[in-house]
Amino acid sequence: MPQTSQQAQQRLSIYRGLGSAARESNDGAPGPEPAANLVPVVAAVLLTWALLAVIQVKVARPMLLAERFLPGAGWAEAVALAAYAGFVTQRMLDPKRSALWRRRVWTLFTVVFFGQFALGLAGFDVFLMTGKLHVPVPALIVGGPVFRGEGFFMPILFLSTLVLVGPAWCSHLCYVGAWDNLASAARKRSGALPKWQRFAQPVVLALVVTVALILRAVGASGAVAAALAIAFGLVGVACMVFWSRRLGAMTHCTLFCPMGWLATRVGRRISPFDMRIAPGCDACHACLTQCRFGALTPADIARGRPGPSCTLCGDCVRACKDRVMTYRFLGWEGDLARAVFLVVVVSLHAVFLGVARI
């Protein structure tokens, strides 16, 4: 074969392996492929920077926290967050360590989010999005605007996220879901969710909307609505503490949270990302015990794709010894599709880390 053809083949193999962070070496240890990893890492840095630059320039009220303390410091924060996105992308490209890093950065996000909420409660208004406190319960993304008849920023942001990464909102970006993930991790293997799983969340969603409409119709005060929202949130925490820990599955996210149902059922229809089980699966069911969202059953594996509660978390990819559990993006699948997904979802995570406040 001529040298030029060999070079072309080498370049093609690099791009085909774009999303692979590791390959098995002769002794079985994973070895990095810097050339394959460089493109998605740079893409995550540039995408994060671009999104934060638009926010920094276009939004009148300073959104980046550093800008609120020192004019111009928001640009430095944008650079730091972009570098952070590149670092996280590089770590998560390794299928064997992606689940670990997803949990780490997701937990970091919820700590930062609720840390600022605590500072807001302490009277430091600079840490609040609008200077006003709101109850940090995901169900209020829907319930709040229904009760107030205004304030549709969060629903619009939620839907925009679904367009980009679909149900991954639940496994990467939700500020409460990381708690449930930590609770379910008390058990090494995930347990099976009850058969009535598919009915629970739409019932809760209907209940939230109905109660919000009733409160608005009777002219209930904001204090009453807030008290009910806090009670709802405490029930969700109880699900995590007493049920998720015992079952090893994320019961709050899959049975109680109405936003989880919207993210998985609507998000999977409007997002370009999805997952499938490629031919060659030997039905070992190793992935089944790693899915905390109840999206993998023997029937799902036989059908060749996860169930409707799949959140694209990717934990099953790590568990699959034959690497037949793959991401899909438009007409692509496998390593390339997974790399594109990680670039988008990690960039959104970094942006949320910088701007998501109560």
mmCIF file of C-alpha atoms in Angstrom, residues 102 165-172 260 264 268 293 295 307-314 341:
data_model
loop_
_atom_site.group_PDB
_atom_site.id
_atom_site.type_symbol
_atom_site.label_atom_id
_atom_site.label_comp_id
_atom_site.label_asym_id
_atom_site.label_seq_id
_atom_site.Cartn_x
_atom_site.Cartn_y
_atom_site.Cartn_z
ATOM 1 C CA ARG A 102 -20.105 11.591 36.542
ATOM 2 C CA VAL A 165 -29.270 16.330 25.780
ATOM 3 C CA GLY A 166 -32.750 14.932 26.423
ATOM 4 C CA PRO A 167 -33.131 12.830 29.567
ATOM 5 C CA ALA A 168 -29.494 13.448 30.553
ATOM 6 C CA TRP A 169 -30.902 16.383 32.518
ATOM 7 C CA CYS A 170 -31.792 13.769 35.155
ATOM 8 C CA SER A 171 -28.380 12.108 35.330
ATOM 9 C CA HIS A 172 -26.032 15.071 34.865
ATOM 10 C CA GLY A 260 -37.917 13.044 35.705
ATOM 11 C CA THR A 264 -37.278 10.856 29.976
ATOM 12 C CA ARG A 268 -35.995 11.109 24.395
ATOM 13 C CA PHE A 293 -32.842 4.333 36.895
ATOM 14 C CA ALA A 295 -34.148 1.361 32.524
ATOM 15 C CA GLY A 307 -36.495 1.217 28.647
ATOM 16 C CA PRO A 308 -38.255 4.604 28.742
ATOM 17 C CA SER A 309 -36.693 5.652 32.060
ATOM 18 C CA CYS A 310 -33.165 5.715 30.544
ATOM 19 C CA THR A 311 -31.345 8.966 31.339
ATOM 20 C CA LEU A 312 -28.229 8.410 29.187
ATOM 21 C CA CYS A 313 -26.121 8.237 32.350
ATOM 22 C CA GLY A 314 -23.747 5.768 30.681
ATOM 23 C CA PHE A 341 -22.667 13.600 23.829
#
